[in-house]
Amino acid sequence: MIDFIQDKDDSEAKRSNSIKSTETRASMPENKDRKTQQSKADYQSVPGFKLVPEIALVESLPEHLQKRFSNALNLMHEEWGERRTWGEIATESAISPYHFHRKFTELFNETPGQYLSRVRLQIAVSLLIKDEPWSLIEIAQYCGFSSSQSLGKALKRELGVTAKHIREMGYNATPKETADFIQRLAHPGVQSSIEKELVKSMPTELVWYSERGMQKLKLDDPDWDTAFEMYGLKSTQLMGTTPIKQMRNKWDDIDAKIGNWQVAKERYDGTTPEGYYLCSDVYLVSHVAYSTALEGLFNAVKQQGLQLDVNGYLVEMIRHIDDDDVEGVTFSFQLPILTTQDSE
């Protein structure tokens, strides 16, 4: 069973006898959308439920193949602009291209080439939605496409949209519309995406938090990727809040905030109310996994017969950030819950 990581605010968390915490047993099975595979020795010490399809899939291999496939996945994500072929990657990982293609396809439900194209599109889509000040050719080259035309054709073929349409989604779409769109690039499973299958085992816990405060960051666009770029490992001092009532609005009409909670109380310029929160700590390395985890937590509220406090805030805190090339992050997702007394 995965334990929840405690920080300074967590020392005030109280367990209630009337509302029991609920956890499901996790079966060990994606900042920028860089979906890189860690070796077994690295990720075992990472806190949180691991919502990373590659970890689950590689763990099912015989031990002598795990290291080779992990190395191949590392190479796939190492330098997008190099445009390595999967055959070159297999050879460099000491696997015959024939055996690699056969085993990879059997394990991942897609060929190595399809996998590489899909995750490159994930990166491109995330950069376009964030509306990074990059030209289309710069995004294409960064993600390993030969030209902006090549990227444009891939977007049209796989997603049926243009790069301009995706950029506009960052302002005019709702969180759900964006999440549904991003899910089209999820890892294919047998009946649904592997992310959606894994999230069924995501543990949750009902926790009481006292009122929490933060000093808001002066960000034009308060998103986590920007915060990570500015604060790096110090992002573990940050907390994000999003009004539940506004989550059906377009992105430009949502008053989301990110702030530092590790400051003196007199410096607070934003607070979240005390109360119960349904929480889950999740290690992820992609926007697909991020949206899947949030959807899973909202579903857990219903499945456990709890009542969401629509006047409260979705709270997000950073528990852990990889300090290597993987760039994985452990988020603590927290949804406000009403008690019977609150709803009367």
Short mmCIF file of C-alpha atoms in Angstrom, two decimals:
data_model
loop_
_atom_site.label_atom_id
_atom_site.label_comp_id
_atom_site.label_asym_id
_atom_site.label_seq_id
_atom_site.Cartn_x
_atom_site.Cartn_y
_atom_site.Cartn_z
CA MET A 1 0.00 0.00 0.00
CA ILE A 2 1.38 3.40 -0.94
CA ASP A 3 1.89 5.80 1.94
CA PHE A 4 1.14 9.48 1.46
CA ILE A 5 4.13 11.80 1.76
CA GLN A 6 3.79 14.25 4.64
CA ASP A 7 4.93 17.88 4.46
CA LYS A 8 4.70 20.76 6.93
CA ASP A 9 1.01 21.43 6.24
CA ASP A 10 0.23 17.74 6.49
CA SER A 11 1.13 17.76 10.18
CA GLU A 12 -2.24 19.42 10.74
CA ALA A 13 -4.11 16.69 8.87
CA LYS A 14 -6.58 14.86 11.10
CA ARG A 15 -8.23 11.53 10.46
CA SER A 16 -11.92 11.38 11.38
CA ASN A 17 -13.55 8.29 12.88
CA SER A 18 -16.87 9.18 11.25
CA ILE A 19 -15.37 9.36 7.78
CA LYS A 20 -12.84 6.60 7.24
CA SER A 21 -9.97 7.07 4.85
CA THR A 22 -10.12 4.81 1.83
CA GLU A 23 -7.13 3.37 0.01
CA THR A 24 -6.97 0.80 -2.72
CA ARG A 25 -3.99 -1.49 -3.03
CA ALA A 26 -1.84 -0.35 -5.92
CA SER A 27 -0.47 -2.87 -8.35
CA MET A 28 2.82 -1.38 -9.48
CA PRO A 29 2.25 -1.31 -12.94
CA GLU A 30 3.29 11.25 -18.27
CA ASN A 31 6.66 20.59 -16.82
CA LYS A 32 7.00 19.31 -20.39
CA ASP A 33 5.35 16.32 -21.85
CA ARG A 34 8.59 14.34 -22.06
CA LYS A 35 7.70 10.73 -21.56
CA THR A 36 10.87 8.96 -20.54
CA GLN A 37 11.34 5.54 -18.97
CA GLN A 38 13.25 5.13 -15.73
CA SER A 39 15.22 2.06 -14.83
CA LYS A 40 13.82 -0.14 -12.10
CA ALA A 41 16.46 0.97 -9.62
CA ASP A 42 15.54 4.64 -10.10
CA TYR A 43 11.77 4.70 -9.92
CA GLN A 44 11.31 2.36 -6.97
CA SER A 45 12.25 5.19 -4.60
CA VAL A 46 9.90 7.69 -6.23
CA PRO A 47 6.86 8.48 -4.04
CA GLY A 48 3.29 8.15 -5.23
CA PHE A 49 1.21 5.84 -7.41
CA LYS A 50 3.06 5.42 -10.70
CA LEU A 51 0.74 6.25 -13.59
CA VAL A 52 3.35 5.45 -16.26
CA PRO A 53 2.44 2.73 -18.80
CA GLU A 54 6.07 2.06 -19.67
CA ILE A 55 6.86 1.06 -16.08
CA ALA A 56 4.00 -1.43 -15.96
CA LEU A 57 4.78 -2.91 -19.36
CA VAL A 58 8.53 -3.25 -18.94
CA GLU A 59 8.08 -4.86 -15.52
CA SER A 60 6.17 -7.70 -17.17
CA LEU A 61 9.25 -8.66 -19.23
CA PRO A 62 11.79 -11.25 -18.16
CA GLU A 63 14.47 -9.61 -16.03
CA HIS A 64 17.21 -9.96 -18.68
CA LEU A 65 15.10 -7.93 -21.14
CA GLN A 66 13.93 -5.21 -18.74
CA LYS A 67 17.20 -3.28 -18.81
CA ARG A 68 17.49 -3.48 -22.61
CA PHE A 69 13.91 -2.29 -23.20
CA SER A 70 14.31 0.46 -20.60
CA ASN A 71 17.45 1.61 -22.41
CA ALA A 72 15.60 1.57 -25.74
CA LEU A 73 12.82 3.71 -24.28
CA ASN A 74 15.39 6.12 -22.85
CA LEU A 75 16.94 6.49 -26.28
CA MET A 76 13.53 7.07 -27.85
CA HIS A 77 13.05 10.06 -25.53
CA GLU A 78 16.61 11.31 -25.32
CA GLU A 79 16.92 13.74 -28.22
CA TRP A 80 13.79 14.23 -30.31
CA GLY A 81 15.58 16.27 -32.92
CA GLU A 82 18.01 13.46 -33.75
CA ARG A 83 15.18 11.48 -35.37
CA ARG A 84 16.67 8.08 -34.62
CA THR A 85 14.89 5.15 -36.24
CA TRP A 86 13.56 2.39 -34.03
CA GLY A 87 15.92 -0.07 -35.75
CA GLU A 88 18.95 2.02 -34.75
CA ILE A 89 17.61 2.23 -31.20
CA ALA A 90 17.13 -1.54 -31.00
CA THR A 91 20.67 -2.22 -32.22
CA GLU A 92 22.11 0.31 -29.76
CA SER A 93 20.19 -1.45 -26.97
CA ALA A 94 21.67 -4.85 -27.86
CA ILE A 95 18.40 -6.23 -29.24
CA SER A 96 17.97 -7.53 -32.77
CA PRO A 97 15.59 -5.24 -34.70
CA TYR A 98 13.39 -8.22 -35.61
CA HIS A 99 13.05 -9.40 -32.01
CA PHE A 100 12.60 -5.83 -30.73
CA HIS A 101 9.80 -5.09 -33.23
CA ARG A 102 7.98 -8.33 -32.48
CA LYS A 103 8.24 -8.10 -28.68
CA PHE A 104 7.57 -4.35 -28.56
CA THR A 105 4.42 -4.68 -30.67
CA GLU A 106 3.17 -7.58 -28.58
CA LEU A 107 3.82 -5.70 -25.33
CA PHE A 108 2.84 -2.12 -26.25
CA ASN A 109 -0.11 -2.79 -28.58
CA GLU A 110 1.61 -0.68 -31.26
CA THR A 111 4.79 -0.92 -33.33
CA PRO A 112 7.94 0.92 -32.23
CA GLY A 113 7.42 3.35 -35.10
CA GLN A 114 3.83 4.06 -34.07
CA TYR A 115 4.92 4.56 -30.47
CA LEU A 116 7.66 6.99 -31.45
CA SER A 117 5.29 8.98 -33.70
CA ARG A 118 2.61 9.12 -30.98
CA VAL A 119 4.85 10.40 -28.20
CA ARG A 120 6.43 12.97 -30.56
CA LEU A 121 2.92 14.20 -31.28
CA GLN A 122 2.25 14.36 -27.54
CA ILE A 123 5.18 16.75 -27.14
CA ALA A 124 4.11 18.86 -30.12
CA VAL A 125 0.50 19.09 -28.92
CA SER A 126 1.54 20.09 -25.40
CA LEU A 127 3.76 22.88 -26.78
CA LEU A 128 0.98 24.09 -29.07
CA ILE A 129 -1.67 24.09 -26.32
CA LYS A 130 0.67 26.03 -24.06
CA ASP A 131 1.11 28.44 -27.00
CA GLU A 132 4.86 28.53 -26.55
CA PRO A 133 6.50 31.43 -28.41
CA TRP A 134 7.97 28.99 -30.90
CA SER A 135 7.29 28.88 -34.60
CA LEU A 136 5.75 25.73 -36.05
CA ILE A 137 9.06 24.79 -37.65
CA GLU A 138 10.84 25.13 -34.28
CA ILE A 139 8.28 22.85 -32.63
CA ALA A 140 8.54 20.38 -35.51
CA GLN A 141 12.34 20.24 -35.31
CA TYR A 142 12.32 19.91 -31.51
CA CYS A 143 9.88 16.98 -31.71
CA GLY A 144 11.78 15.16 -34.44
CA PHE A 145 9.69 16.01 -37.49
CA SER A 146 11.53 16.85 -40.71
CA SER A 147 9.52 20.02 -41.39
CA SER A 148 6.49 22.03 -40.30
CA GLN A 149 4.61 20.46 -43.20
CA SER A 150 5.45 17.00 -41.89
CA LEU A 151 4.14 17.93 -38.44
CA GLY A 152 1.02 19.49 -39.94
CA LYS A 153 0.26 16.35 -41.94
CA ALA A 154 0.73 14.17 -38.86
CA LEU A 155 -1.67 16.35 -36.82
CA LYS A 156 -4.27 16.22 -39.59
CA ARG A 157 -3.87 12.49 -40.13
CA GLU A 158 -3.86 11.40 -36.48
CA LEU A 159 -6.05 14.06 -34.84
CA GLY A 160 -7.96 15.69 -37.70
CA VAL A 161 -6.94 19.23 -36.68
CA THR A 162 -4.47 21.96 -37.59
CA ALA A 163 -1.73 23.42 -35.41
CA LYS A 164 -3.69 26.71 -35.28
CA HIS A 165 -6.73 24.91 -33.89
CA ILE A 166 -4.63 23.31 -31.13
CA ARG A 167 -3.08 26.67 -30.17
CA GLU A 168 -6.57 28.14 -29.84
CA MET A 169 -7.61 25.32 -27.52
CA GLY A 170 -5.26 26.74 -24.90
CA TYR A 171 -7.63 29.70 -24.59
CA ASN A 172 -11.02 28.72 -25.94
CA ALA A 173 -11.45 25.12 -24.82
CA THR A 174 -12.62 23.89 -21.43
CA PRO A 175 -10.42 21.63 -19.25
CA LYS A 176 -12.62 18.64 -20.15
CA GLU A 177 -12.46 19.39 -23.88
CA THR A 178 -8.68 19.68 -23.63
CA ALA A 179 -8.38 16.48 -21.60
CA ASP A 180 -10.59 14.55 -24.04
CA PHE A 181 -8.45 15.79 -26.93
CA ILE A 182 -5.17 14.86 -25.23
CA GLN A 183 -6.57 11.41 -24.41
CA ARG A 184 -6.55 10.65 -28.12
CA LEU A 185 -2.76 10.35 -27.77
CA ALA A 186 -2.92 7.99 -24.78
CA HIS A 187 -1.15 4.66 -24.79
CA PRO A 188 -3.42 2.16 -26.61
CA GLY A 189 -4.67 -0.77 -24.58
CA VAL A 190 -6.94 -3.69 -25.39
CA GLN A 191 -10.27 -2.09 -24.42
CA SER A 192 -9.21 1.42 -23.36
CA SER A 193 -5.96 3.31 -22.90
CA ILE A 194 -3.41 1.80 -20.56
CA GLU A 195 -3.53 5.01 -18.50
CA LYS A 196 -7.26 4.48 -17.92
CA GLU A 197 -6.66 0.87 -16.94
CA LEU A 198 -3.91 1.79 -14.49
CA VAL A 199 -5.88 4.60 -12.85
CA LYS A 200 -8.46 2.08 -11.67
CA SER A 201 -5.89 1.05 -9.04
CA MET A 202 -5.06 4.61 -7.99
CA PRO A 203 -5.19 4.87 -4.16
CA THR A 204 -7.17 7.65 -2.48
CA GLU A 205 -7.34 8.93 1.08
CA LEU A 206 -9.79 11.24 2.82
CA VAL A 207 -7.85 13.85 4.80
CA TRP A 208 -8.85 16.80 6.98
CA TYR A 209 -6.86 19.97 6.28
CA SER A 210 -6.89 23.14 8.31
CA GLU A 211 -7.08 26.42 6.38
CA ARG A 212 -4.02 26.76 4.15
CA GLY A 213 -2.51 29.90 2.70
CA MET A 214 -0.03 30.86 0.02
CA GLN A 215 1.67 33.85 -1.54
CA LYS A 216 0.58 33.89 -5.18
CA LEU A 217 3.22 33.87 -7.90
CA LYS A 218 3.16 36.70 -10.40
CA LEU A 219 2.61 34.59 -13.49
CA ASP A 220 0.79 35.82 -16.62
CA ASP A 221 -0.27 32.25 -17.26
CA PRO A 222 -0.37 30.25 -13.98
CA ASP A 223 0.36 26.76 -15.27
CA TRP A 224 2.67 24.11 -13.85
CA ASP A 225 5.00 23.95 -16.84
CA THR A 226 5.81 27.66 -16.39
CA ALA A 227 6.28 27.18 -12.66
CA PHE A 228 8.64 24.23 -13.18
CA GLU A 229 10.72 26.20 -15.67
CA MET A 230 11.03 29.13 -13.23
CA TYR A 231 11.46 27.32 -9.91
CA GLY A 232 12.82 23.88 -10.75
CA LEU A 233 13.16 21.65 -7.69
CA LYS A 234 11.83 24.46 -5.48
CA SER A 235 8.42 23.80 -7.05
CA THR A 236 7.83 21.45 -4.11
CA GLN A 237 7.07 24.65 -2.16
CA LEU A 238 4.19 25.49 -4.48
CA MET A 239 0.46 24.88 -4.34
CA GLY A 240 -2.13 25.37 -7.07
CA THR A 241 -5.82 26.14 -6.61
CA THR A 242 -8.64 25.99 -9.15
CA PRO A 243 -12.27 26.88 -8.27
CA ILE A 244 -14.42 23.79 -8.81
CA LYS A 245 -17.30 25.95 -10.06
CA GLN A 246 -15.14 27.33 -12.88
CA MET A 247 -13.82 24.04 -14.21
CA ARG A 248 -16.49 23.94 -16.92
CA ASN A 249 -15.40 27.38 -18.17
CA LYS A 250 -12.93 28.08 -20.95
CA TRP A 251 -9.30 28.31 -19.83
CA ASP A 252 -9.27 32.11 -20.08
CA ASP A 253 -12.27 32.27 -17.73
CA ILE A 254 -10.75 30.17 -14.94
CA ASP A 255 -9.15 31.94 -11.98
CA ALA A 256 -6.45 29.35 -11.32
CA LYS A 257 -3.58 30.33 -9.03
CA ILE A 258 -0.18 28.95 -8.08
CA GLY A 259 1.58 30.15 -4.97
CA ASN A 260 4.25 29.45 -2.35
CA TRP A 261 2.79 27.90 0.80
CA GLN A 262 6.14 27.87 2.62
CA VAL A 263 6.01 31.55 3.58
CA ALA A 264 5.07 33.35 6.79
CA LYS A 265 1.33 33.73 7.39
CA GLU A 266 1.47 37.54 7.10
CA ARG A 267 2.57 37.12 3.49
CA TYR A 268 -0.47 35.06 2.48
CA ASP A 269 -2.65 36.63 -0.22
CA GLY A 270 -4.75 33.54 -0.89
CA THR A 271 -6.22 30.77 1.25
CA THR A 272 -8.10 27.51 0.84
CA PRO A 273 -10.76 26.67 3.44
CA GLU A 274 -10.45 23.94 6.01
CA GLY A 275 -12.27 20.70 5.43
CA TYR A 276 -12.06 17.18 4.08
CA TYR A 277 -10.24 16.50 0.82
CA LEU A 278 -10.13 13.28 -1.17
CA CYS A 279 -6.44 12.99 -2.03
CA SER A 280 -4.13 10.94 -4.21
CA ASP A 281 -0.38 11.22 -4.77
CA VAL A 282 0.46 10.30 -8.37
CA TYR A 283 3.81 10.04 -10.14
CA LEU A 284 3.46 10.93 -13.84
CA VAL A 285 5.52 12.06 -16.80
CA SER A 286 2.91 13.20 -19.34
CA HIS A 287 -0.11 15.44 -19.75
CA VAL A 288 -2.12 12.35 -20.70
CA ALA A 289 -1.42 10.81 -17.29
CA TYR A 290 -2.10 14.15 -15.57
CA SER A 291 -5.59 14.44 -17.06
CA THR A 292 -6.27 10.73 -16.46
CA ALA A 293 -5.36 11.06 -12.77
CA LEU A 294 -7.66 14.05 -12.29
CA GLU A 295 -10.53 12.29 -14.04
CA GLY A 296 -9.89 9.23 -11.90
CA LEU A 297 -10.08 11.28 -8.69
CA PHE A 298 -13.38 12.90 -9.70
CA ASN A 299 -14.73 9.44 -10.50
CA ALA A 300 -13.54 8.17 -7.11
CA VAL A 301 -15.68 10.81 -5.38
CA LYS A 302 -18.79 9.35 -7.00
CA GLN A 303 -17.75 5.72 -6.56
CA GLN A 304 -17.18 6.20 -2.84
CA GLY A 305 -20.55 7.91 -2.36
CA LEU A 306 -18.97 11.23 -1.37
CA GLN A 307 -20.29 14.70 -2.18
CA LEU A 308 -18.01 17.15 -3.94
CA ASP A 309 -17.93 20.67 -2.48
CA VAL A 310 -18.55 22.68 -5.63
CA ASN A 311 -17.81 25.91 -3.76
CA GLY A 312 -14.31 24.71 -2.91
CA TYR A 313 -11.04 24.36 -4.79
CA LEU A 314 -9.11 21.64 -6.52
CA VAL A 315 -5.77 21.76 -4.73
CA GLU A 316 -2.55 20.54 -6.33
CA MET A 317 0.77 20.24 -4.51
CA ILE A 318 4.15 18.97 -5.71
CA ARG A 319 5.58 16.17 -3.60
CA HIS A 320 8.61 15.20 -5.67
CA ILE A 321 10.44 16.20 -8.85
CA ASP A 322 13.01 14.05 -10.61
CA ASP A 323 16.38 15.76 -10.76
CA ASP A 324 17.50 13.74 -13.77
CA ASP A 325 16.52 13.54 -17.44
CA VAL A 326 13.22 11.78 -16.76
CA GLU A 327 11.48 14.94 -15.50
CA GLY A 328 8.77 12.98 -13.70
CA VAL A 329 6.65 14.72 -11.07
CA THR A 330 4.63 13.43 -8.12
CA PHE A 331 1.49 15.52 -7.74
CA SER A 332 -0.83 15.49 -4.75
CA PHE A 333 -4.33 15.99 -6.17
CA GLN A 334 -6.96 17.03 -3.60
CA LEU A 335 -10.72 17.49 -4.08
CA PRO A 336 -12.91 19.20 -1.41
CA ILE A 337 -15.57 16.95 0.11
CA LEU A 338 -18.75 17.89 1.99
CA THR A 339 -19.67 16.08 5.18
CA THR A 340 -23.28 15.30 6.09
CA GLN A 341 -23.18 18.25 8.49
CA ASP A 342 -21.86 20.60 5.79
CA SER A 343 -24.64 19.70 3.36
CA GLU A 344 -27.49 20.27 5.83
#
